[in-house]
CSV table of C-alpha atoms in Angstrom, one decimal:
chain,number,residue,atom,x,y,z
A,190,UNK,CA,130.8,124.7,75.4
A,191,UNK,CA,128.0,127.2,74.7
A,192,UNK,CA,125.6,124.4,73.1
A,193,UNK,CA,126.8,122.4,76.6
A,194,UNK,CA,125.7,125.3,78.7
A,195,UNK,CA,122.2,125.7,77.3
A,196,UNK,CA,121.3,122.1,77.4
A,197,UNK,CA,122.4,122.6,81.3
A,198,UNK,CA,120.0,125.3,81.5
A,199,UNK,CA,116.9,123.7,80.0
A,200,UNK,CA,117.5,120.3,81.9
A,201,UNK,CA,119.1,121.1,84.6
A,202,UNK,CA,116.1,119.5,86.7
A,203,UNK,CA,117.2,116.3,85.2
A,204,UNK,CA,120.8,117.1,85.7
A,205,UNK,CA,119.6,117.5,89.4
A,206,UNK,CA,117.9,114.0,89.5
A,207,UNK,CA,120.8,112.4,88.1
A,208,UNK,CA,123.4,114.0,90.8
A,209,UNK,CA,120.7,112.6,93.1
A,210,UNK,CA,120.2,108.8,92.0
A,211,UNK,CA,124.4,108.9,91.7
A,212,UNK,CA,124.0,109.3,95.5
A,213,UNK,CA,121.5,106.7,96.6
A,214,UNK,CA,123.4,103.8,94.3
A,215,UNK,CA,126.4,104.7,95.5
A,216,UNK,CA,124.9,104.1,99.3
A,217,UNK,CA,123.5,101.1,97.6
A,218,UNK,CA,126.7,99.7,96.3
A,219,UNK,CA,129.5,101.1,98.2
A,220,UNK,CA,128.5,101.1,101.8
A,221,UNK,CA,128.4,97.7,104.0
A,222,UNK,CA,125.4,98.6,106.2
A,223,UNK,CA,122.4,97.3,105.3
A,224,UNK,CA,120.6,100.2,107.1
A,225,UNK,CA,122.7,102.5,105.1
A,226,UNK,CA,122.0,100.7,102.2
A,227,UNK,CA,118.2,101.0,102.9
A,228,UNK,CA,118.9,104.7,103.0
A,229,UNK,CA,120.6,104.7,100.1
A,230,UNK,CA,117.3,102.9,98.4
A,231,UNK,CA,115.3,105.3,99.7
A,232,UNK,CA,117.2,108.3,98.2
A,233,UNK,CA,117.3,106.7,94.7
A,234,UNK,CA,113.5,106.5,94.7
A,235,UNK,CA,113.1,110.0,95.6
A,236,UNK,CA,115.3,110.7,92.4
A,237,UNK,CA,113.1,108.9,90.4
A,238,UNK,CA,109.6,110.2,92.1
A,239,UNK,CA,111.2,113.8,91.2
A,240,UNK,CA,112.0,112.8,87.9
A,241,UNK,CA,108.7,111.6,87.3
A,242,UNK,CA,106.5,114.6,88.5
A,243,UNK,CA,108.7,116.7,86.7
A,244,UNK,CA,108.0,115.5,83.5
A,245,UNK,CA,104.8,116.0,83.9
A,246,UNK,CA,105.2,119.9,84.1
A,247,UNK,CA,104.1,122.4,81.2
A,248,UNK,CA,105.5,125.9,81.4
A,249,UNK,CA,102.7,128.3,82.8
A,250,UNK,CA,99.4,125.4,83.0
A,251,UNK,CA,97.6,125.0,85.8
A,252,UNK,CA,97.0,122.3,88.7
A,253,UNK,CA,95.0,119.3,87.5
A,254,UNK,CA,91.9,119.8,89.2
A,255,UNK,CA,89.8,121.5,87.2
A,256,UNK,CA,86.1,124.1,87.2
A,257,UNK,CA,83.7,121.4,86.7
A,258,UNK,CA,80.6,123.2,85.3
A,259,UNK,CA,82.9,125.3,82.9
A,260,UNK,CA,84.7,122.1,81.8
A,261,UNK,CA,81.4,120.6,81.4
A,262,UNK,CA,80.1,123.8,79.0
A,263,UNK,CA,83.3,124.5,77.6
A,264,UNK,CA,85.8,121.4,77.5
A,265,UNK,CA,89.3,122.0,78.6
A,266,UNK,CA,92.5,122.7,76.7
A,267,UNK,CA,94.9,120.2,77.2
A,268,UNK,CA,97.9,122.6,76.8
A,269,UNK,CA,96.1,124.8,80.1
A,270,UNK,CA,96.7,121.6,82.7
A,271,UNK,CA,99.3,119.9,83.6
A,272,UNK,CA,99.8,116.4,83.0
A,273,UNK,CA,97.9,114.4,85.5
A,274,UNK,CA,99.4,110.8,84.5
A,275,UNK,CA,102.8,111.1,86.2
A,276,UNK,CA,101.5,112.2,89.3
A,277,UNK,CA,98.9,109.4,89.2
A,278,UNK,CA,101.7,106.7,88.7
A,279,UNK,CA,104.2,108.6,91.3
A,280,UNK,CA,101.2,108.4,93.9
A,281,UNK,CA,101.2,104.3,93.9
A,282,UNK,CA,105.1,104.4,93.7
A,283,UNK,CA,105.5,106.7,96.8
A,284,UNK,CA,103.1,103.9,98.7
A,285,UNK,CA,104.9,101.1,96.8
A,286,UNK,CA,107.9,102.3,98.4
A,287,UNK,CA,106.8,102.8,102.0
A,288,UNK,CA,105.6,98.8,101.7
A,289,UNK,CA,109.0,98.3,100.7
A,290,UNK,CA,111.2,100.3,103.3
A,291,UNK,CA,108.4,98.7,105.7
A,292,UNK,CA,109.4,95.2,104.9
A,293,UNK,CA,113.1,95.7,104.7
A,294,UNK,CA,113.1,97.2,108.2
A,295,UNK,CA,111.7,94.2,109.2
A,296,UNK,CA,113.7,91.7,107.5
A,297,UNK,CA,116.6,94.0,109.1
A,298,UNK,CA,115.3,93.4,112.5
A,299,UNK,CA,115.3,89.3,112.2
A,300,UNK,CA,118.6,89.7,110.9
A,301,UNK,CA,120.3,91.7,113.7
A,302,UNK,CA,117.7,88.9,115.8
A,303,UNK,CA,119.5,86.4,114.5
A,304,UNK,CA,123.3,87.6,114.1
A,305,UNK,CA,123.6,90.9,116.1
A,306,UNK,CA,124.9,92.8,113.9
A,307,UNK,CA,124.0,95.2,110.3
A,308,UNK,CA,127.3,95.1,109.1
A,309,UNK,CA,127.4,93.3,105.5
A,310,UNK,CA,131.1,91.3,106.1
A,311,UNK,CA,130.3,90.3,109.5
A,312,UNK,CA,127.2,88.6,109.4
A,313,UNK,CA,128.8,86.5,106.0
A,314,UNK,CA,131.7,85.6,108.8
A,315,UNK,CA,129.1,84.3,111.0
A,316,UNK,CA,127.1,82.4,108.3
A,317,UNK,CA,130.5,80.8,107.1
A,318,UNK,CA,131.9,80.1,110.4
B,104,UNK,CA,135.4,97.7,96.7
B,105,UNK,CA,134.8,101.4,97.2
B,106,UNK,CA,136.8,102.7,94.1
B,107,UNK,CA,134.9,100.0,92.0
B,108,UNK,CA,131.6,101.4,93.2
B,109,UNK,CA,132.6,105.1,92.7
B,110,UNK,CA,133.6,103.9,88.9
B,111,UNK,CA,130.3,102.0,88.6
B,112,UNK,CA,128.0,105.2,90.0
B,113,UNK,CA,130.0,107.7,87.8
B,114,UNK,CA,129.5,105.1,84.4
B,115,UNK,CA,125.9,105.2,85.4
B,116,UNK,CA,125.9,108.9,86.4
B,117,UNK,CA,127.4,110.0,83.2
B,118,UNK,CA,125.4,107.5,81.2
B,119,UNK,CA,122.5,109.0,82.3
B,120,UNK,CA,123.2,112.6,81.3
B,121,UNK,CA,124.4,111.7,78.2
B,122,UNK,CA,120.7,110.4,77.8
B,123,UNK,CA,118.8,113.7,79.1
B,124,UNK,CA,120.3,115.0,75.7
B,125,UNK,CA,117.0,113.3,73.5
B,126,UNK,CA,114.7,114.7,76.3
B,127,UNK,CA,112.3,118.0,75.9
B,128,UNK,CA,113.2,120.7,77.8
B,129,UNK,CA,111.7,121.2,80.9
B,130,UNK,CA,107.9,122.5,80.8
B,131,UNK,CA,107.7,121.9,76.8
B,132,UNK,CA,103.7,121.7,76.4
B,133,UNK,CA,104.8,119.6,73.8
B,134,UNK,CA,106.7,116.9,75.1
B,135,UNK,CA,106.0,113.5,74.6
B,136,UNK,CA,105.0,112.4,77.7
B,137,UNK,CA,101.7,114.9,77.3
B,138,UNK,CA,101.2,114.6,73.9
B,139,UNK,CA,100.1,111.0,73.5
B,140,UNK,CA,97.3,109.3,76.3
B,141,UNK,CA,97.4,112.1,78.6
B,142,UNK,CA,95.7,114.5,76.2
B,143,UNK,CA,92.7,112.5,75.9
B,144,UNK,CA,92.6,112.0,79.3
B,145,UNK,CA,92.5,116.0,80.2
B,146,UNK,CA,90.1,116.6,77.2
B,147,UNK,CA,87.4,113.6,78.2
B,148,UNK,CA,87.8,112.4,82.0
B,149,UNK,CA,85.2,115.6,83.3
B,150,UNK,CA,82.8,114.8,81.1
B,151,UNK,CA,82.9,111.1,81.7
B,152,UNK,CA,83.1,110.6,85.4
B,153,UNK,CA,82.5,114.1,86.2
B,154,UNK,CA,85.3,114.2,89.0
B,155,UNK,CA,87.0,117.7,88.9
B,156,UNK,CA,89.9,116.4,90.4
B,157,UNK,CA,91.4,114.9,87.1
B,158,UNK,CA,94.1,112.8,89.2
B,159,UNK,CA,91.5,110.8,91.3
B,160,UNK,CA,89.3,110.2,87.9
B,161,UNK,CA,92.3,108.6,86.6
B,162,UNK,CA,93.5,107.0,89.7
B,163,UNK,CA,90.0,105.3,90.3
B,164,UNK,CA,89.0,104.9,86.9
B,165,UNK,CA,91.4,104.9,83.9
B,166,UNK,CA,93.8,103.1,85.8
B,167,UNK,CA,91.8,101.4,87.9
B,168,UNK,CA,93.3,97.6,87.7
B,169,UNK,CA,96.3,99.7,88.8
B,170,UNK,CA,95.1,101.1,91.8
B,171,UNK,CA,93.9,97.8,92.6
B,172,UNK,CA,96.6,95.6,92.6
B,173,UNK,CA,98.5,98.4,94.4
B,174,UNK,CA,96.4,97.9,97.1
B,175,UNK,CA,96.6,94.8,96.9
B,176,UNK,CA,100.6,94.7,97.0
B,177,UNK,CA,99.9,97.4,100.2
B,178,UNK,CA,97.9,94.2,102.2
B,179,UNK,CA,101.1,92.4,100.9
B,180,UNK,CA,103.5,94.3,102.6
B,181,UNK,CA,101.4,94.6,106.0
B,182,UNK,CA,100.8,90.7,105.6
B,183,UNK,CA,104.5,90.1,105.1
B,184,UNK,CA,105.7,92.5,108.1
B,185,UNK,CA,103.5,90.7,110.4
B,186,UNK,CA,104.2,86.9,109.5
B,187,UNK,CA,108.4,87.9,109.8
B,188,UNK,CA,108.2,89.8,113.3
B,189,UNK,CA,105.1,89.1,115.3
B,190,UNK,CA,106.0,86.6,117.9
B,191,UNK,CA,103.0,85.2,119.9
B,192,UNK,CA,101.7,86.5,123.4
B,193,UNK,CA,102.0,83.2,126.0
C,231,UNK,CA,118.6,120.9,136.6
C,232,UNK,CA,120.5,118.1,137.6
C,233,UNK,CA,117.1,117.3,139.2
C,234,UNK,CA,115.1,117.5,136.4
C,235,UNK,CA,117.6,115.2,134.5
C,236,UNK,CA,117.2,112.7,136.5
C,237,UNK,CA,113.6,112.6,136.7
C,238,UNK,CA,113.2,113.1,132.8
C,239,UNK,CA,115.5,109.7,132.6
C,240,UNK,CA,112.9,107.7,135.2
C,241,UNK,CA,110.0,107.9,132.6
C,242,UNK,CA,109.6,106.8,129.0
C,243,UNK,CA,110.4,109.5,126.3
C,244,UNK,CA,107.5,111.7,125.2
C,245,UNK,CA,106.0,111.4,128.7
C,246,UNK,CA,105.0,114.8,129.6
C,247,UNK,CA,101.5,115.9,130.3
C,248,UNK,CA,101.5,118.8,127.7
C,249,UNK,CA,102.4,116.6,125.0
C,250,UNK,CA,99.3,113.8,126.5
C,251,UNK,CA,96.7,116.2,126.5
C,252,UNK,CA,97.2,118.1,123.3
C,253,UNK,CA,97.5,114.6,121.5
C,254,UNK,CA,94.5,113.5,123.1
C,255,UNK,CA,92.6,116.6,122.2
C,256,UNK,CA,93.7,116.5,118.6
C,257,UNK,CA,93.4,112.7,117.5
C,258,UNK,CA,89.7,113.0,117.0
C,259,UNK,CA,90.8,115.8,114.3
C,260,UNK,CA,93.5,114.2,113.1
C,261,UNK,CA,90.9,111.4,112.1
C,262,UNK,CA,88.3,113.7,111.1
C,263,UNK,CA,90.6,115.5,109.0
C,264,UNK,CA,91.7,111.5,107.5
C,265,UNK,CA,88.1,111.4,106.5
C,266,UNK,CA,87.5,114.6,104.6
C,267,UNK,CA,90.9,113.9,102.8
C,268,UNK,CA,89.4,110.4,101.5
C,269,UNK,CA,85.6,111.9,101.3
C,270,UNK,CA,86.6,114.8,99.2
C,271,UNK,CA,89.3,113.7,97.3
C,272,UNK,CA,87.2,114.4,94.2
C,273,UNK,CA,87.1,118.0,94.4
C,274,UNK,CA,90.5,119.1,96.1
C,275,UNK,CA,93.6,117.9,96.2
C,276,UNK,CA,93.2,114.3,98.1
C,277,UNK,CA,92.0,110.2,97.7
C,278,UNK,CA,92.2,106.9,99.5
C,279,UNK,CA,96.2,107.1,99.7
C,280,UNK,CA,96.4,110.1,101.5
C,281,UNK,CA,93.6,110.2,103.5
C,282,UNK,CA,94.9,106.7,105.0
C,283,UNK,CA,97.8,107.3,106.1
C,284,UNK,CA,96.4,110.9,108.0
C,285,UNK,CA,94.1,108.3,109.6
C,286,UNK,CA,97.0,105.3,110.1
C,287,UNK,CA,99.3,108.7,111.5
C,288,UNK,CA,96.4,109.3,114.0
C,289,UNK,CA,96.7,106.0,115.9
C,290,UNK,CA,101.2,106.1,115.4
C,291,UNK,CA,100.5,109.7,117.6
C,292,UNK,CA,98.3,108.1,120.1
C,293,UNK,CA,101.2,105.2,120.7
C,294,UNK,CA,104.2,107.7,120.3
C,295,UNK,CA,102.5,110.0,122.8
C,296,UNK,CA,100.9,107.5,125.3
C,297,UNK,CA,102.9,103.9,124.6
C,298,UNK,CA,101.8,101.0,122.9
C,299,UNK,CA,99.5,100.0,124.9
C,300,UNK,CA,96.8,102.8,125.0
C,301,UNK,CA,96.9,102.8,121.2
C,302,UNK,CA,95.9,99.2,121.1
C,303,UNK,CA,92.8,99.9,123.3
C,304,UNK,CA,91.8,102.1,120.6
C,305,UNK,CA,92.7,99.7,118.0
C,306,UNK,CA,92.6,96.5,118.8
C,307,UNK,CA,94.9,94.2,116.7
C,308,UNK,CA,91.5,92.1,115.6
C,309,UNK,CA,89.7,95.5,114.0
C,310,UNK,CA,93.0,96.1,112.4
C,311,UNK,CA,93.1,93.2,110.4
C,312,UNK,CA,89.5,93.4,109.9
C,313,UNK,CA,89.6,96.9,108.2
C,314,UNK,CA,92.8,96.2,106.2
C,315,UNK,CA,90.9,92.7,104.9
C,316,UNK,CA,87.9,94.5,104.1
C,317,UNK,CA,89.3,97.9,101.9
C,318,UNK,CA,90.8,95.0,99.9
C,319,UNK,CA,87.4,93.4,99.5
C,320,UNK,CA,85.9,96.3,99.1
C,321,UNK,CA,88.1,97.3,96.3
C,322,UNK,CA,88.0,93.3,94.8
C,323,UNK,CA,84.4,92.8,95.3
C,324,UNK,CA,83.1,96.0,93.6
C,325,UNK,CA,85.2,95.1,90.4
C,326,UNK,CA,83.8,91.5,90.5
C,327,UNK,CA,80.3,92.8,91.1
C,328,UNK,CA,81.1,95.2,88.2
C,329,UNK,CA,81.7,91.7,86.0
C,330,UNK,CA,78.5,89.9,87.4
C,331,UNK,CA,76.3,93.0,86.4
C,332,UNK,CA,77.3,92.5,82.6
C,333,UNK,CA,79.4,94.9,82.4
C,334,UNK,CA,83.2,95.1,82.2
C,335,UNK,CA,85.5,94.3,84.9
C,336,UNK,CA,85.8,98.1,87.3
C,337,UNK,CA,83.6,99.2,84.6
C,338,UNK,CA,81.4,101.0,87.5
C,339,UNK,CA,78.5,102.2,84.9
C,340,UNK,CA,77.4,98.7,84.8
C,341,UNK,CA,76.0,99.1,88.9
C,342,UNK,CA,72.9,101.1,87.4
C,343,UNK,CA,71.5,97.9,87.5
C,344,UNK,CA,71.5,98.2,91.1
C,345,UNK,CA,70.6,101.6,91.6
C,346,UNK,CA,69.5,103.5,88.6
C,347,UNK,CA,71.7,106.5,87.9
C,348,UNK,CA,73.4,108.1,85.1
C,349,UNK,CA,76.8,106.6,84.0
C,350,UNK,CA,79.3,109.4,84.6
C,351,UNK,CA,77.7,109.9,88.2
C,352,UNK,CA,77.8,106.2,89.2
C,353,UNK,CA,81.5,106.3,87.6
C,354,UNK,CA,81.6,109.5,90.5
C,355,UNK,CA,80.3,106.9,93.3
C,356,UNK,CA,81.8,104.2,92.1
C,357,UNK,CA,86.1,106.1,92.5
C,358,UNK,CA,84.7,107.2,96.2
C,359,UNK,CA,84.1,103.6,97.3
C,360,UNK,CA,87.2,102.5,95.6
C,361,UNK,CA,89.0,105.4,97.3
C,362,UNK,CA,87.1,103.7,100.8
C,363,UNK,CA,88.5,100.9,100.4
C,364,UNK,CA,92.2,102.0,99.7
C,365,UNK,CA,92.2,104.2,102.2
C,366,UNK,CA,91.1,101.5,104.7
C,367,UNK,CA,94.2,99.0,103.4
C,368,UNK,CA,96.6,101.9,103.7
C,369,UNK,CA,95.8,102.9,107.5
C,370,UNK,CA,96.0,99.4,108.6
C,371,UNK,CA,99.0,98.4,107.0
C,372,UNK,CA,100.2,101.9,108.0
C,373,UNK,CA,99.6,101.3,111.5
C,374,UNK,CA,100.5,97.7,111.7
C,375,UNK,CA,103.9,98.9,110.0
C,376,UNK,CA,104.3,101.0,112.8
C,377,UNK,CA,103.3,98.5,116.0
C,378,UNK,CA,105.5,95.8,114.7
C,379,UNK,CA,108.9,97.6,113.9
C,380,UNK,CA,108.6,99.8,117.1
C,381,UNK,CA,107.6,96.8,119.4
C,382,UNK,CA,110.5,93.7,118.0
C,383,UNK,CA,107.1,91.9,117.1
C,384,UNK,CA,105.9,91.8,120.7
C,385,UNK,CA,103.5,94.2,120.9
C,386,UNK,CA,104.8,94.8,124.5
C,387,UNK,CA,106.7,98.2,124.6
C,388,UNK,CA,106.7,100.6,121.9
C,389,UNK,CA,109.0,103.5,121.0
């Protein structure tokens, strides 16, 4: 139990992450809205987004954006900066997933177009029927 | 339907923090993820693009072919958006 | 009240002449705001991403505030495909002009052959007009997002 309890306290940012991606897959799985399951998408990528930057945090470093002309004289200590690499790759995801919610919404919009409805069982009654 | 995808989340759920058990502890200056490529590129990017802002040098030149595809996947997405909705103006 | 209810349900939401003028006042700083995102994204926090979508926000205020309409007089559907076509070919083309010089593919060191400077500072210029073009590509698809969603496709009647 104690062993338990200090793992929980230095993760419990990933602990966190993980209570949030449980809640966008089960709006991905469980719910029949397709809007709600968008939502649900959405929430899951923040999880991961989160997860991502905070790997990249060392315990009293600064921001990545460094003194130019005492970097240039000097060098810089990696262990000083934080590491720039997640936040590079969590920049293009955060766009990736605004083209993707973009999309979706518009395949959502032909679809309630088409059927008149979101809801998952109905439009499969229509497309049967 | 619902139990089945309550099971499914908590199987992943607990899958998952089973897994943060092999991971550094949070703000470890040691960890792996900054102890391999990132190093090197903290230690070299000022002096070889002289950017300051270390996450623009490697957004625009590191990982360059990256960036660039991304933008490309961007045009995608406005391309795609327009050729589902837009009906023409008569 | 009852008065003003009825006369707030007559006209579009968003329709006030508070909310008209201060948006008109502030889009040209919105925009100019975009630019020093994208411009000086090598010294503070900042780059093409960003900076585009402040820019692509600019023109979503102008139709949220006015309608759809107005903001298409400001950007016409033509000069938004043309900018979103040519960040990408901004992007594409300085990485192929990068190969054609002799030097590696992005590698923007090999473009002293064009202008002569040193290699760290045309690896400087050469992230900026990377960063141009990405910023470009984000506004439009930002703000093409925006007038297709809101509109049903139509480009008639916005939000």
């Amino acid at each position: 139990m104690q062993q338990l309890l200090t793992e929980i306290v230095a993760k419990y940012n990933y602990w966190l992450y993980v209570v949030l991606m449980m809640i966008g897959f089960y709006a991905m799985i469980g719910k029949r809205n397709l809007v709600k399951k968008l939502l649900g998408m959405n929430i899951f990528q923040t999880a991961i987004i989160l997860f991502y930057v905070s790997i990249g945090v060392k315990r009293g470093a600064n921001i990545p954006i460094v003194d130019k002309h005492a970097a240039l004289s000097h060098g810089i200590d990696a262990a000083q900066v934080i590491n720039p690499l997640p936040h590079v790759l969590m920049l293009t995801a955060i766009v990736v997933s605004v083209s993707v919610t973009g999309v979706a919404l518009a395949i959502l919009v032909r679809i309630h177009r088409e059927y008149g409805t979101l809801e998952e069982d109905e439009i499969l009654e229509k497309i049967s029927s | 339907m619902k139990t089945f995808a309550l099971l499914a989340t908590l199987a992943t759920g607990i899958l998952l923090l089973y897994g943060t058990r092999d991971f550094a502890p949070w703000g470890d200056p040691a960890s792996p993820a900054s102890s391999h490529v990132s190093r090197v590129y903290i230690e070299r990017a000022v002096e070889e693009t002289h950017v300051p802002n270390l996450v623009s040098a490697i957004l625009g030149d590191y990982r360059s072919y990256d960036t660039m595809f991304e933008t490309v996947v961007i045009y995608c997405a406005g391309l795609a958006v327009v050729s589902v909705l837009r009906r023409n103006r008569s | 009240m009852k008065l003003l209810q009825e006369r707030a349900k007559g006209r579009p939401a968003g329709d006030s002449l508070i909310i008209r003028t201060s948006v008109r006042l502030l889009v040209p700083f919105i925009q100019l705001y975009g630019l020093y995102v994208i411009v000086h994204g090598h010294y503070s926090p900042g780059g093409g991403f960003q900076g585009g979508v402040v820019l692509g926000a600019s023109f979503i205020l102008l139709a949220l505030a006015y309608d759809l309409k107005t903001s298409l007089r400001y950007m016409s559907e033509g000069a938004n495909v043309l900018l979103g076509n040519a960040g990408v070919l901004i992007f594409i083309g300085i990485a192929v002009l990068c190969a054609l010089l002799g030097g590696l593919f992005l590698d923007y060191a090999a473009l002293a052959r064009l202008i002569p400077m040193a290699a760290e500072e045309w690896r400087s210029f050469g992230i900026f007009l990377v960063e141009l073009g990405v910023g470009l590509t984000v506004m439009s698809s930002m703000v093409s997002l925006f007038w297709d969603l809101a509109s049903g496709g139509d480009m008639e009647e916005g939000l």
